[in-house]
Amino acid sequence: MALQQVRTPFANMSFTPDVPSTALGATEYNYGNNVETDVRGIRAVSGDQTFFAAVPGTPNYISGGYREDGNFWFIVATDEGKWWATHTGTWQDITPSGGDFSHYAQNTNITESWNGTVPFFNDTFNPPMVWLDGDATMTLYSN
């Protein structure tokens, strides 16, 4: 099945991560032609069915970045409550122990921050998680 691309000129895009549309001025959002994008919550899972067909589960969150080993890693959370990572196409389970991931769904709020080669994740149900360089799984931090 071929995927159809959506193309919108950058001139019609308005990147406003912290400003609701009701707070924009008349020249910042006109006639509904602009695309207002929340860059904090982009979920690209829907357009990547072919790549994620091998993920064990139903992806609901994706991230990616370079790790200390020099490889670009894809990181995926699934509805089944697992975190997976790959840089070769073979997915490895990096789910931290002790967390509650049973409530994951498409509307689960998951945020991330990469500090160099180390990603930090935070979701609605658990304390922050970090995947330190050299570790096989993520670590869940609690107070």
MMTF fields as JSON, N, C-alpha, C and O atoms, coordinates in Angstrom:
{
  "mmtfVersion": "1.0.0",
  "mmtfProducer": "UNKNOWN",
  "numBonds": 571,
  "numAtoms": 572,
  "numGroups": 143,
  "numChains": 1,
  "numModels": 1,
  "chainsPerModel": [1],
  "groupsPerChain": [143],
  "chainIdList": ["A"],
  "bondAtomList": [4, 2, 8, 6, 12, 10, 16, 14, 20, 18, 24, 22, 28, 26, 32, 30, 36, 34, 40, 38, 44, 42, 48, 46, 52, 50, 56, 54, 60, 58, 64, 62, 68, 66, 72, 70, 76, 74, 80, 78, 84, 82, 88, 86, 92, 90, 96, 94, 100, 98, 104, 102, 108, 106, 112, 110, 116, 114, 120, 118, 124, 122, 128, 126, 132, 130, 136, 134, 140, 138, 144, 142, 148, 146, 152, 150, 156, 154, 160, 158, 164, 162, 168, 166, 172, 170, 176, 174, 180, 178, 184, 182, 188, 186, 192, 190, 196, 194, 200, 198, 204, 202, 208, 206, 212, 210, 216, 214, 220, 218, 224, 222, 228, 226, 232, 230, 236, 234, 240, 238, 244, 242, 248, 246, 252, 250, 256, 254, 260, 258, 264, 262, 268, 266, 272, 270, 276, 274, 280, 278, 284, 282, 288, 286, 292, 290, 296, 294, 300, 298, 304, 302, 308, 306, 312, 310, 316, 314, 320, 318, 324, 322, 328, 326, 332, 330, 336, 334, 340, 338, 344, 342, 348, 346, 352, 350, 356, 354, 360, 358, 364, 362, 368, 366, 372, 370, 376, 374, 380, 378, 384, 382, 388, 386, 392, 390, 396, 394, 400, 398, 404, 402, 408, 406, 412, 410, 416, 414, 420, 418, 424, 422, 428, 426, 432, 430, 436, 434, 440, 438, 444, 442, 448, 446, 452, 450, 456, 454, 460, 458, 464, 462, 468, 466, 472, 470, 476, 474, 480, 478, 484, 482, 488, 486, 492, 490, 496, 494, 500, 498, 504, 502, 508, 506, 512, 510, 516, 514, 520, 518, 524, 522, 528, 526, 532, 530, 536, 534, 540, 538, 544, 542, 548, 546, 552, 550, 556, 554, 560, 558, 564, 562, 568, 566],
  "bondOrderList": [1, 1, 1, 1, 1, 1, 1, 1, 1, 1, 1, 1, 1, 1, 1, 1, 1, 1, 1, 1, 1, 1, 1, 1, 1, 1, 1, 1, 1, 1, 1, 1, 1, 1, 1, 1, 1, 1, 1, 1, 1, 1, 1, 1, 1, 1, 1, 1, 1, 1, 1, 1, 1, 1, 1, 1, 1, 1, 1, 1, 1, 1, 1, 1, 1, 1, 1, 1, 1, 1, 1, 1, 1, 1, 1, 1, 1, 1, 1, 1, 1, 1, 1, 1, 1, 1, 1, 1, 1, 1, 1, 1, 1, 1, 1, 1, 1, 1, 1, 1, 1, 1, 1, 1, 1, 1, 1, 1, 1, 1, 1, 1, 1, 1, 1, 1, 1, 1, 1, 1, 1, 1, 1, 1, 1, 1, 1, 1, 1, 1, 1, 1, 1, 1, 1, 1, 1, 1, 1, 1, 1, 1],
  "groupList": [{"groupName": "MET", "atomNameList": ["N", "CA", "C", "O"], "elementList": ["N", "C", "C", "O"], "formalChargeList": [0, 0, 0, 0], "bondAtomList": [1, 0, 2, 1, 3, 2], "bondOrderList": [1, 1, 2], "singleLetterCode": "M", "chemCompType": "L-PEPTIDE LINKING"}, {"groupName": "ALA", "atomNameList": ["N", "CA", "C", "O"], "elementList": ["N", "C", "C", "O"], "formalChargeList": [0, 0, 0, 0], "bondAtomList": [1, 0, 2, 1, 3, 2], "bondOrderList": [1, 1, 2], "singleLetterCode": "A", "chemCompType": "L-PEPTIDE LINKING"}, {"groupName": "LEU", "atomNameList": ["N", "CA", "C", "O"], "elementList": ["N", "C", "C", "O"], "formalChargeList": [0, 0, 0, 0], "bondAtomList": [1, 0, 2, 1, 3, 2], "bondOrderList": [1, 1, 2], "singleLetterCode": "L", "chemCompType": "L-PEPTIDE LINKING"}, {"groupName": "GLN", "atomNameList": ["N", "CA", "C", "O"], "elementList": ["N", "C", "C", "O"], "formalChargeList": [0, 0, 0, 0], "bondAtomList": [1, 0, 2, 1, 3, 2], "bondOrderList": [1, 1, 2], "singleLetterCode": "Q", "chemCompType": "L-PEPTIDE LINKING"}, {"groupName": "VAL", "atomNameList": ["N", "CA", "C", "O"], "elementList": ["N", "C", "C", "O"], "formalChargeList": [0, 0, 0, 0], "bondAtomList": [1, 0, 2, 1, 3, 2], "bondOrderList": [1, 1, 2], "singleLetterCode": "V", "chemCompType": "L-PEPTIDE LINKING"}, {"groupName": "ARG", "atomNameList": ["N", "CA", "C", "O"], "elementList": ["N", "C", "C", "O"], "formalChargeList": [0, 0, 0, 0], "bondAtomList": [1, 0, 2, 1, 3, 2], "bondOrderList": [1, 1, 2], "singleLetterCode": "R", "chemCompType": "L-PEPTIDE LINKING"}, {"groupName": "THR", "atomNameList": ["N", "CA", "C", "O"], "elementList": ["N", "C", "C", "O"], "formalChargeList": [0, 0, 0, 0], "bondAtomList": [1, 0, 2, 1, 3, 2], "bondOrderList": [1, 1, 2], "singleLetterCode": "T", "chemCompType": "L-PEPTIDE LINKING"}, {"groupName": "PRO", "atomNameList": ["N", "CA", "C", "O"], "elementList": ["N", "C", "C", "O"], "formalChargeList": [0, 0, 0, 0], "bondAtomList": [1, 0, 2, 1, 3, 2], "bondOrderList": [1, 1, 2], "singleLetterCode": "P", "chemCompType": "L-PEPTIDE LINKING"}, {"groupName": "PHE", "atomNameList": ["N", "CA", "C", "O"], "elementList": ["N", "C", "C", "O"], "formalChargeList": [0, 0, 0, 0], "bondAtomList": [1, 0, 2, 1, 3, 2], "bondOrderList": [1, 1, 2], "singleLetterCode": "F", "chemCompType": "L-PEPTIDE LINKING"}, {"groupName": "ASN", "atomNameList": ["N", "CA", "C", "O"], "elementList": ["N", "C", "C", "O"], "formalChargeList": [0, 0, 0, 0], "bondAtomList": [1, 0, 2, 1, 3, 2], "bondOrderList": [1, 1, 2], "singleLetterCode": "N", "chemCompType": "L-PEPTIDE LINKING"}, {"groupName": "SER", "atomNameList": ["N", "CA", "C", "O"], "elementList": ["N", "C", "C", "O"], "formalChargeList": [0, 0, 0, 0], "bondAtomList": [1, 0, 2, 1, 3, 2], "bondOrderList": [1, 1, 2], "singleLetterCode": "S", "chemCompType": "L-PEPTIDE LINKING"}, {"groupName": "ASP", "atomNameList": ["N", "CA", "C", "O"], "elementList": ["N", "C", "C", "O"], "formalChargeList": [0, 0, 0, 0], "bondAtomList": [1, 0, 2, 1, 3, 2], "bondOrderList": [1, 1, 2], "singleLetterCode": "D", "chemCompType": "L-PEPTIDE LINKING"}, {"groupName": "GLY", "atomNameList": ["N", "CA", "C", "O"], "elementList": ["N", "C", "C", "O"], "formalChargeList": [0, 0, 0, 0], "bondAtomList": [1, 0, 2, 1, 3, 2], "bondOrderList": [1, 1, 2], "singleLetterCode": "G", "chemCompType": "PEPTIDE LINKING"}, {"groupName": "GLU", "atomNameList": ["N", "CA", "C", "O"], "elementList": ["N", "C", "C", "O"], "formalChargeList": [0, 0, 0, 0], "bondAtomList": [1, 0, 2, 1, 3, 2], "bondOrderList": [1, 1, 2], "singleLetterCode": "E", "chemCompType": "L-PEPTIDE LINKING"}, {"groupName": "TYR", "atomNameList": ["N", "CA", "C", "O"], "elementList": ["N", "C", "C", "O"], "formalChargeList": [0, 0, 0, 0], "bondAtomList": [1, 0, 2, 1, 3, 2], "bondOrderList": [1, 1, 2], "singleLetterCode": "Y", "chemCompType": "L-PEPTIDE LINKING"}, {"groupName": "ILE", "atomNameList": ["N", "CA", "C", "O"], "elementList": ["N", "C", "C", "O"], "formalChargeList": [0, 0, 0, 0], "bondAtomList": [1, 0, 2, 1, 3, 2], "bondOrderList": [1, 1, 2], "singleLetterCode": "I", "chemCompType": "L-PEPTIDE LINKING"}, {"groupName": "TRP", "atomNameList": ["N", "CA", "C", "O"], "elementList": ["N", "C", "C", "O"], "formalChargeList": [0, 0, 0, 0], "bondAtomList": [1, 0, 2, 1, 3, 2], "bondOrderList": [1, 1, 2], "singleLetterCode": "W", "chemCompType": "L-PEPTIDE LINKING"}, {"groupName": "LYS", "atomNameList": ["N", "CA", "C", "O"], "elementList": ["N", "C", "C", "O"], "formalChargeList": [0, 0, 0, 0], "bondAtomList": [1, 0, 2, 1, 3, 2], "bondOrderList": [1, 1, 2], "singleLetterCode": "K", "chemCompType": "L-PEPTIDE LINKING"}, {"groupName": "HIS", "atomNameList": ["N", "CA", "C", "O"], "elementList": ["N", "C", "C", "O"], "formalChargeList": [0, 0, 0, 0], "bondAtomList": [1, 0, 2, 1, 3, 2], "bondOrderList": [1, 1, 2], "singleLetterCode": "H", "chemCompType": "L-PEPTIDE LINKING"}],
  "groupTypeList": [0, 1, 2, 3, 3, 4, 5, 6, 7, 8, 1, 9, 0, 10, 8, 6, 7, 11, 4, 7, 10, 6, 1, 2, 12, 1, 6, 13, 14, 9, 14, 12, 9, 9, 4, 13, 6, 11, 4, 5, 12, 15, 5, 1, 4, 10, 12, 11, 3, 6, 8, 8, 1, 1, 4, 7, 12, 6, 7, 9, 14, 15, 10, 12, 12, 14, 5, 13, 11, 12, 9, 8, 16, 8, 15, 4, 1, 6, 11, 13, 12, 17, 16, 16, 1, 6, 18, 6, 12, 6, 16, 3, 11, 15, 6, 7, 10, 12, 12, 11, 8, 10, 18, 14, 1, 3, 9, 6, 9, 15, 6, 13, 10, 16, 9, 12, 6, 4, 7, 8, 8, 9, 11, 6, 8, 9, 7, 7, 0, 4, 16, 2, 11, 12, 11, 1, 6, 0, 6, 2, 14, 10, 9],
  "groupIdList": [1, 2, 3, 4, 5, 6, 7, 8, 9, 10, 11, 12, 13, 14, 15, 16, 17, 18, 19, 20, 21, 22, 23, 24, 25, 26, 27, 28, 29, 30, 31, 32, 33, 34, 35, 36, 37, 38, 39, 40, 41, 42, 43, 44, 45, 46, 47, 48, 49, 50, 51, 52, 53, 54, 55, 56, 57, 58, 59, 60, 61, 62, 63, 64, 65, 66, 67, 68, 69, 70, 71, 72, 73, 74, 75, 76, 77, 78, 79, 80, 81, 82, 83, 84, 85, 86, 87, 88, 89, 90, 91, 92, 93, 94, 95, 96, 97, 98, 99, 100, 101, 102, 103, 104, 105, 106, 107, 108, 109, 110, 111, 112, 113, 114, 115, 116, 117, 118, 119, 120, 121, 122, 123, 124, 125, 126, 127, 128, 129, 130, 131, 132, 133, 134, 135, 136, 137, 138, 139, 140, 141, 142, 143],
  "secStructList": [7, 7, 7, 7, 7, 7, 7, 7, 7, 4, 4, 4, 3, 3, 3, 7, 6, 6, 7, 7, 4, 4, 4, 1, 7, 6, 6, 6, 1, 7, 6, 6, 7, 1, 3, 3, 3, 7, 6, 6, 1, 7, 7, 7, 4, 4, 4, 4, 6, 6, 4, 4, 4, 4, 1, 1, 1, 7, 3, 3, 3, 3, 3, 3, 3, 3, 7, 6, 6, 1, 7, 3, 3, 3, 3, 3, 3, 3, 6, 6, 1, 7, 3, 3, 3, 3, 1, 1, 1, 7, 7, 3, 3, 7, 7, 7, 6, 6, 7, 7, 7, 6, 6, 7, 7, 6, 6, 7, 7, 3, 3, 3, 3, 3, 3, 6, 6, 3, 3, 3, 3, 3, 3, 1, 1, 1, 7, 7, 3, 3, 7, 7, 6, 6, 7, 1, 1, 7, 3, 3, 7, 7, 7],
  "xCoordList": [0.844, 0.0, 0.889, 1.723, 0.702, 1.493, 0.954, -0.257, 1.856, 1.466, 1.464, 2.358, 0.483, 0.378, 0.964, 0.613, 1.848, 2.489, 1.586, 0.819, 1.692, 1.018, 2.088, 3.078, 1.886, 2.881, 2.253, 1.251, 2.854, 2.404, 3.609, 4.615, 3.537, 4.679, 4.986, 4.081, 6.263, 6.658, 6.048, 5.834, 5.77, 5.172, 3.796, 3.34, 3.125, 1.799, 1.854, 0.806, 3.031, 3.151, 3.436, 4.154, 2.866, 3.077, 3.481, 2.646, 4.738, 5.22, 5.054, 5.815, 4.064, 3.73, 3.556, 2.424, 4.659, 4.542, 3.852, 3.259, 3.906, 3.36, 2.241, 1.781, 1.802, 0.797, -0.464, -0.424, -1.583, -2.827, -3.297, -2.959, -4.074, -4.512, -5.322, -5.343, -5.985, -6.769, -5.885, -6.361, -4.585, -3.687, -2.881, -2.133, -3.027, -2.27, -2.91, -4.126, -2.066, -2.555, -3.161, -3.038, -3.816, -4.506, -3.55, -3.939, -2.323, -1.374, -0.631, 0.124, -0.83, -0.13, -0.932, -0.376, -2.228, -3.066, -4.213, -5.147, -4.137, -5.116, -5.952, -5.399, -7.233, -8.181, -8.109, -8.665, -7.465, -7.374, -6.436, -6.455, -5.608, -4.687, -3.393, -2.689, -3.071, -1.831, -1.996, -3.111, -0.881, -0.876, -0.237, 0.954, -1.02, -0.483, 0.055, -0.67, 1.294, 1.959, 2.467, 3.187, 2.088, 2.628, 3.858, 3.735, 5.038, 6.262, 6.644, 7.563, 5.972, 6.282, 5.604, 6.051, 4.537, 3.758, 3.596, 2.607, 4.538, 4.427, 4.57, 5.511, 3.651, 3.69, 3.678, 2.645, 4.832, 4.993, 4.67, 4.996, 4.051, 3.843, 2.961, 3.235, 1.912, 0.954, 1.578, 1.132, 2.575, 3.183, 4.303, 4.932, 4.579, 5.727, 5.339, 6.068, 4.192, 3.715, 4.727, 4.939, 5.351, 6.275, 7.46, 7.831, 8.064, 9.241, 8.907, 9.691, 7.745, 7.395, 6.633, 6.158, 6.51, 5.806, 6.495, 5.846, 7.809, 8.557, 8.527, 9.005, 7.973, 7.904, 6.927, 5.8, 7.345, 6.444, 5.38, 5.565, 4.303, 3.252, 2.725, 3.03, 1.927, 1.328, 2.016, 1.778, 2.867, 3.603, 2.669, 1.701, 2.975, 2.212, 3.117, 2.628, 4.421, 5.372, 6.686, 7.093, 7.35, 8.64, 9.605, 9.224, 10.843, 11.917, 13.142, 13.133, 14.161, 15.391, 16.525, 16.31, 17.732, 18.91, 20.172, 20.127, 21.296, 22.588, 22.983, 22.847, 23.478, 23.968, 25.494, 26.103, 26.102, 27.558, 28.262, 29.401, 27.609, 28.234, 28.308, 28.865, 27.753, 27.811, 26.668, 26.593, 25.782, 24.642, 23.41, 23.229, 22.564, 21.282, 20.276, 20.029, 19.695, 18.762, 17.337, 17.081, 16.402, 14.983, 14.467, 14.802, 13.658, 13.08, 11.566, 11.037, 10.876, 9.429, 8.78, 9.267, 7.678, 6.819, 5.561, 5.088, 5.015, 3.849, 2.657, 2.8, 1.479, 0.254, 0.326, -0.353, 1.147, 1.289, 2.167, 2.378, 2.684, 3.462, 4.928, 5.554, 5.48, 6.895, 7.6, 6.999, 8.887, 9.773, 10.757, 11.349, 10.93, 11.815, 12.811, 12.524, 13.99, 15.013, 15.704, 15.844, 16.133, 16.887, 17.784, 17.489, 18.862, 19.666, 20.018, 20.637, 19.626, 19.924, 18.667, 18.759, 17.506, 16.273, 15.803, 14.654, 16.678, 16.299, 15.966, 16.813, 14.733, 14.258, 14.653, 14.505, 15.161, 15.488, 14.619, 14.346, 14.189, 13.327, 14.165, 15.087, 13.847, 14.58, 13.649, 13.965, 12.507, 11.524, 12.137, 12.677, 12.067, 12.592, 11.707, 10.495, 12.31, 11.523, 10.909, 11.451, 9.772, 9.14, 8.182, 7.626, 7.959, 7.041, 5.657, 5.446, 4.718, 3.357, 3.119, 2.819, 3.252, 3.097, 1.814, 1.625, 0.936, -0.276, -1.318, -2.279, -1.149, -2.149, -1.776, -2.467, -0.711, -0.267, -1.323, -1.957, -1.497, -2.416, -1.949, -0.985, -2.63, -2.246, -2.306, -1.572, -3.164, -3.285, -2.405, -2.532, -1.517, -0.608, 0.404, 1.049, 0.538, 1.479, 2.878, 3.133, 3.781, 5.173, 6.048, 5.922, 6.935, 7.865, 9.287, 9.551, 10.182, 11.567, 12.526, 12.16, 13.753, 14.844, 16.125, 16.39, 16.913, 18.195, 19.291, 19.39, 20.109, 21.28, 22.489, 23.029, 22.909, 23.975, 23.463, 22.559, 24.035, 23.645, 22.716, 22.432, 22.244, 21.418, 19.993, 19.797, 18.991, 17.608, 16.945, 17.161, 16.147, 15.318, 13.865, 13.515, 13.013, 11.603, 10.766, 11.181, 9.584, 8.643, 7.248, 6.889, 6.461, 5.091, 4.135, 4.556, 2.858, 1.827, 1.792, 1.315, 2.29, 2.086, 3.316, 3.182, 4.513, 5.753, 6.681, 6.537, 7.638, 8.702, 9.558, 9.419, 10.426, 11.28, 12.118, 12.485, 12.404, 13.224, 14.421, 14.335, 15.535, 16.727, 17.353, 17.346, 17.89, 18.596, 20.062, 20.495, 20.814, 22.225, 23.042, 22.744, 24.081, 24.982, 25.558, 26.017, 25.531, 26.076, 25.082, 25.347, 23.918, 22.908, 22.036, 21.749, 21.621, 20.77, 19.324, 18.596, 18.879, 17.505, 17.493, 18.513, 16.329, 16.184, 16.096, 15.779, 16.381, 16.288, 15.148, 15.042, 14.302, 13.176, 13.603, 14.042, 13.471, 13.872, 12.647, 11.642, 12.734, 11.652, 12.252, 13.415, 11.45, 11.937, 11.988, 12.373],
  "yCoordList": [-1.173, 0.0, 1.235, 1.415, 2.073, 3.293, 4.351, 4.497, 5.076, 6.153, 7.462, 7.707, 8.287, 9.556, 10.659, 10.788, 11.443, 12.512, 13.73, 14.023, 14.427, 15.71, 16.775, 16.763, 17.68, 18.736, 20.089, 20.465, 20.805, 22.146, 23.073, 22.806, 24.147, 25.076, 25.664, 25.949, 25.835, 26.402, 27.782, 28.185, 28.501, 29.832, 29.75, 30.726, 28.586, 28.422, 27.813, 27.6, 27.528, 26.877, 27.908, 28.885, 27.667, 28.516, 27.62, 26.897, 27.659, 26.832, 27.606, 28.532, 27.224, 27.947, 26.959, 26.664, 26.436, 25.373, 25.747, 24.878, 27.003, 27.361, 28.397, 28.887, 28.732, 29.779, 29.168, 28.663, 29.197, 28.687, 29.573, 30.756, 29.004, 29.762, 31.0, 31.974, 30.981, 32.144, 33.313, 34.445, 33.056, 34.125, 34.695, 35.656, 34.111, 34.594, 35.857, 36.036, 36.726, 37.937, 37.636, 36.526, 38.64, 38.454, 38.055, 37.31, 38.527, 38.206, 36.9, 36.449, 36.293, 35.05, 33.818, 32.726, 33.986, 32.847, 33.4, 33.993, 33.201, 33.878, 32.912, 32.01, 33.081, 32.369, 30.847, 30.159, 30.301, 28.854, 28.179, 26.953, 28.942, 28.352, 27.882, 27.049, 28.392, 28.007, 26.682, 26.275, 26.013, 24.773, 25.075, 25.378, 24.996, 25.258, 23.949, 22.956, 23.941, 22.705, 22.801, 23.734, 21.831, 21.716, 20.823, 19.599, 21.426, 20.648, 19.798, 18.984, 19.957, 19.132, 17.775, 16.84, 17.638, 16.411, 15.729, 15.028, 15.912, 15.29, 13.78, 13.296, 13.054, 11.587, 11.121, 11.161, 10.679, 10.306, 8.85, 8.341, 8.176, 6.735, 6.385, 5.398, 7.158, 6.801, 6.692, 5.87, 7.474, 7.442, 6.449, 6.405, 5.657, 4.761, 3.302, 2.538, 2.894, 1.529, 0.497, -0.518, 0.744, -0.228, -0.458, -1.606, 0.606, 0.493, -0.185, -0.99, 0.135, -0.364, -1.681, -2.127, -2.307, -3.593, -4.644, -5.583, -4.5, -5.485, -5.204, -6.025, -4.054, -3.74, -4.711, -4.869, -5.365, -6.277, -5.502, -5.244, -5.14, -4.389, -3.287, -3.236, -2.403, -1.288, 0.006, 0.501, 0.573, 1.794, 2.966, 3.18, 3.727, 4.95, 6.139, 7.258, 5.928, 7.018, 6.627, 5.468, 7.574, 7.309, 8.444, 9.613, 8.076, 9.043, 8.477, 7.332, 9.252, 8.756, 9.728, 10.927, 9.205, 10.046, 9.204, 7.976, 9.895, 9.21, 8.885, 9.707, 7.662, 7.216, 7.261, 7.553, 6.973, 7.028, 6.095, 6.359, 5.013, 4.064, 4.592, 3.926, 5.783, 6.393, 5.989, 6.468, 5.125, 4.689, 5.524, 6.003, 5.69, 6.361, 5.323, 4.348, 5.514, 4.57, 5.092, 6.272, 4.209, 4.486, 3.914, 2.786, 4.683, 4.257, 4.366, 5.394, 3.285, 3.21, 2.733, 1.801, 3.374, 2.877, 2.313, 2.833, 1.247, 0.604, 0.588, 0.769, 0.369, 0.257, -0.893, -0.876, -1.888, -3.044, -2.762, -3.647, -1.532, -1.141, -1.518, -1.752, -1.579, -1.908, -0.759, -0.026, -0.621, 0.305, -0.539, -1.479, -0.205, -0.95, 0.0, 1.185, -0.516, 0.286, -0.551, -1.766, 0.116, -0.559, 0.426, 1.618, -0.083, 0.656, -0.25, 0.197, -1.527, -2.5, -3.101, -3.809, -2.838, -3.46, -4.564, -4.997, -5.024, -6.002, -5.243, -4.54, -5.383, -4.602, -5.265, -6.476, -4.459, -4.962, -4.264, -3.069, -5.014, -4.506, -3.679, -4.204, -2.388, -1.519, -1.007, -0.021, -1.67, -1.26, -1.298, -2.329, -0.197, -0.232, -1.084, -1.166, -1.701, -2.506, -1.596, -0.538, -2.025, -1.303, -0.217, 0.45, -0.006, 1.046, 0.519, -0.689, 1.437, 1.085, 1.578, 2.754, 0.685, 1.041, 0.457, 0.466, -0.049, -0.722, 0.248, -0.18, 1.532, 2.519, 3.203, 4.133, 2.773, 3.445, 3.36, 2.323, 4.466, 4.557, 5.72, 6.408, 5.935, 7.021, 8.387, 9.296, 8.545, 9.855, 9.984, 10.963, 9.025, 9.117, 10.233, 10.264, 11.13, 12.23, 11.756, 11.479, 11.665, 11.282, 12.395, 12.789, 12.901, 13.94, 13.398, 12.403, 14.052, 13.592, 14.769, 15.899, 14.467, 15.424, 14.622, 13.695, 14.978, 14.307, 15.21, 16.375, 14.671, 15.376, 14.727, 13.746, 15.278, 14.645, 13.341, 13.34, 12.225, 10.909, 10.158, 8.981, 10.813, 10.156, 10.724, 11.913, 9.875, 10.354, 10.229, 9.258, 11.22, 11.214, 11.231, 11.98, 10.416, 10.349, 10.54, 10.185, 11.105, 11.261, 11.024, 11.576, 10.201, 9.975, 10.343, 10.77, 10.174, 10.574, 9.712, 10.165, 8.469, 7.498, 7.181, 6.62, 7.522, 7.092, 8.257, 9.331, 8.045, 9.031, 9.083, 8.216, 10.065, 10.154, 8.89, 8.189, 8.63, 7.485, 7.998, 9.022, 7.287, 7.653, 6.378, 5.338, 6.463, 5.328, 5.717, 6.303, 5.374, 5.75, 4.966, 3.807, 5.606, 4.925, 3.681, 3.724, 2.572, 1.325, 0.451, -0.734, 1.009, 0.21, -0.551, -0.059, -1.748, -2.587, -2.128, -2.305, -1.538, -1.072, 0.331, 0.823, 0.965, 2.285, 2.163, 1.101, 3.26, 3.321, 4.254, 5.36, 3.797, 4.572, 5.226, 4.545, 6.559, 7.263, 7.626, 8.094, 7.412, 7.819, 8.563, 8.368, 9.398, 10.195, 9.37, 9.874],
  "zCoordList": [0.0, 0.0, 0.0, 0.887, -0.993, -1.101, -0.151, 0.014, 0.464, 1.369, 0.594, -0.215, 0.831, 0.151, 1.02, 2.193, 0.448, 1.201, 1.287, 0.37, 2.4, 2.566, 2.445, 3.176, 1.534, 1.339, 1.62, 1.013, 2.541, 2.891, 2.831, 3.488, 2.067, 1.996, 3.379, 4.162, 3.655, 4.944, 5.162, 6.305, 4.101, 4.239, 4.899, 5.495, 4.8, 5.398, 6.79, 7.399, 7.307, 8.606, 9.693, 9.479, 10.841, 11.994, 13.159, 13.702, 13.544, 14.644, 15.944, 16.226, 16.725, 17.947, 19.089, 19.473, 19.647, 20.634, 21.939, 22.578, 22.355, 23.651, 23.571, 24.602, 22.371, 22.207, 21.616, 20.495, 22.334, 21.761, 20.618, 20.566, 19.703, 18.531, 18.918, 18.166, 20.067, 20.501, 20.892, 20.973, 21.139, 21.543, 20.38, 20.557, 19.191, 18.038, 17.473, 17.532, 16.926, 16.289, 14.929, 14.411, 14.359, 13.074, 11.958, 11.058, 11.995, 10.925, 11.173, 10.311, 12.323, 12.639, 12.249, 12.135, 12.045, 11.689, 10.868, 11.407, 9.557, 8.722, 7.881, 7.251, 7.863, 7.011, 7.128, 6.272, 8.127, 8.265, 7.291, 7.179, 6.575, 5.604, 6.249, 5.678, 7.411, 8.079, 8.798, 9.123, 9.044, 9.807, 11.151, 11.22, 12.217, 13.547, 14.114, 14.179, 14.515, 14.922, 16.351, 16.705, 17.162, 18.512, 18.415, 18.371, 18.38, 18.153, 19.353, 19.249, 20.491, 21.653, 21.592, 22.257, 20.812, 20.841, 19.498, 19.288, 18.58, 17.263, 17.408, 18.037, 16.836, 16.851, 15.408, 14.74, 14.933, 13.528, 13.262, 12.19, 14.185, 14.07, 12.881, 12.198, 12.608, 11.566, 10.187, 9.386, 9.885, 8.564, 8.411, 7.354, 9.413, 9.369, 9.529, 10.162, 8.96, 9.143, 8.657, 9.319, 7.515, 6.944, 7.854, 8.099, 8.361, 9.218, 10.534, 11.036, 11.096, 12.417, 12.403, 13.448, 11.247, 11.174, 12.035, 12.497, 12.26, 13.044, 14.544, 15.327, 14.967, 16.394, 17.062, 16.591, 18.155, 18.861, 19.648, 20.837, 19.02, 19.682, 18.786, 17.595, 19.374, 18.651, 19.057, 20.159, 18.195, 18.566, 18.829, 18.101, 19.889, 20.147, 20.392, 20.552, 20.424, 20.638, 19.983, 20.059, 19.343, 18.708, 18.996, 19.058, 19.167, 19.327, 18.631, 18.178, 18.55, 17.951, 18.164, 18.343, 18.144, 18.299, 18.302, 18.379, 18.217, 18.239, 19.667, 20.572, 19.85, 21.152, 21.137, 20.108, 22.275, 22.418, 21.435, 21.049, 21.025, 20.093, 18.664, 17.791, 18.411, 17.087, 16.173, 15.041, 16.63, 15.835, 16.142, 17.262, 15.127, 15.323, 15.779, 15.069, 16.944, 17.554, 17.431, 17.671, 17.055, 17.115, 18.426, 18.787, 19.138, 20.417, 20.289, 19.866, 20.661, 20.487, 21.778, 22.419, 22.156, 23.246, 22.607, 21.596, 23.193, 22.602, 23.551, 24.761, 22.975, 23.772, 24.765, 25.791, 24.463, 25.34, 26.551, 27.38, 26.663, 27.835, 27.764, 28.797, 26.581, 26.395, 25.689, 24.904, 25.986, 25.284, 24.482, 25.012, 23.209, 22.316, 21.675, 21.509, 21.312, 20.647, 19.577, 19.717, 18.506, 17.451, 16.716, 16.635, 16.195, 15.231, 14.059, 13.093, 14.136, 13.084, 12.465, 11.462, 13.034, 12.582, 13.516, 13.432, 14.408, 15.425, 16.697, 17.247, 17.163, 18.304, 19.613, 19.776, 20.55, 21.884, 22.92, 22.81, 23.922, 24.983, 25.958, 26.582, 26.09, 27.021, 28.128, 28.794, 28.326, 29.329, 30.725, 31.128, 31.471, 32.842, 33.754, 33.554, 34.73, 35.673, 36.735, 37.055, 37.271, 38.37, 37.972, 38.844, 36.672, 36.257, 35.94, 35.837, 35.787, 35.412, 33.992, 33.783, 33.017, 31.614, 31.03, 29.814, 31.887, 31.422, 30.877, 30.238, 31.116, 30.682, 29.371, 28.954, 28.713, 27.498, 26.393, 26.199, 25.677, 24.549, 23.672, 24.009, 22.557, 21.652, 22.321, 21.932, 23.315, 23.975, 25.214, 25.949, 25.466, 26.606, 26.35, 25.301, 27.291, 27.149, 27.551, 28.723, 26.567, 26.799, 26.259, 25.1, 27.103, 26.67, 26.739, 27.413, 26.048, 26.002, 25.984, 25.662, 26.338, 26.236, 26.068, 26.833, 25.072, 24.864, 25.402, 25.017, 26.288, 26.809, 26.157, 26.668, 25.032, 24.267, 23.695, 22.86, 24.138, 23.629, 24.578, 24.357, 25.622, 26.645, 26.605, 26.856, 26.287, 26.285, 27.661, 28.386, 27.996, 29.201, 28.744, 27.832, 29.365, 29.014, 30.266, 31.369, 30.077, 31.181, 30.623, 29.583, 31.314, 30.884, 32.01, 33.085, 31.75, 32.699, 33.951, 34.992, 33.875, 34.95, 35.788, 36.876, 35.313, 35.962, 36.251, 35.668, 37.156, 37.331, 36.061, 35.198, 35.933, 34.744, 34.53, 35.474, 33.255, 32.855, 32.072, 31.395, 32.164, 31.412, 30.856, 31.515, 29.65, 29.056, 28.938, 27.945, 29.982, 30.057, 29.049, 28.761, 28.511, 27.581, 28.237, 29.378, 27.504, 28.009, 28.737, 28.941, 29.145, 29.854, 28.859, 27.768, 29.244, 28.378, 28.431, 27.455, 29.553, 29.688, 30.281, 30.763, 30.241, 30.848, 32.353, 32.887, 33.028, 34.491, 34.849, 34.32, 35.747, 36.249, 37.56, 38.487, 37.632, 38.85, 39.682, 39.147, 40.972, 41.862, 43.057, 43.412, 43.652, 44.787, 46.042, 47.097]
}
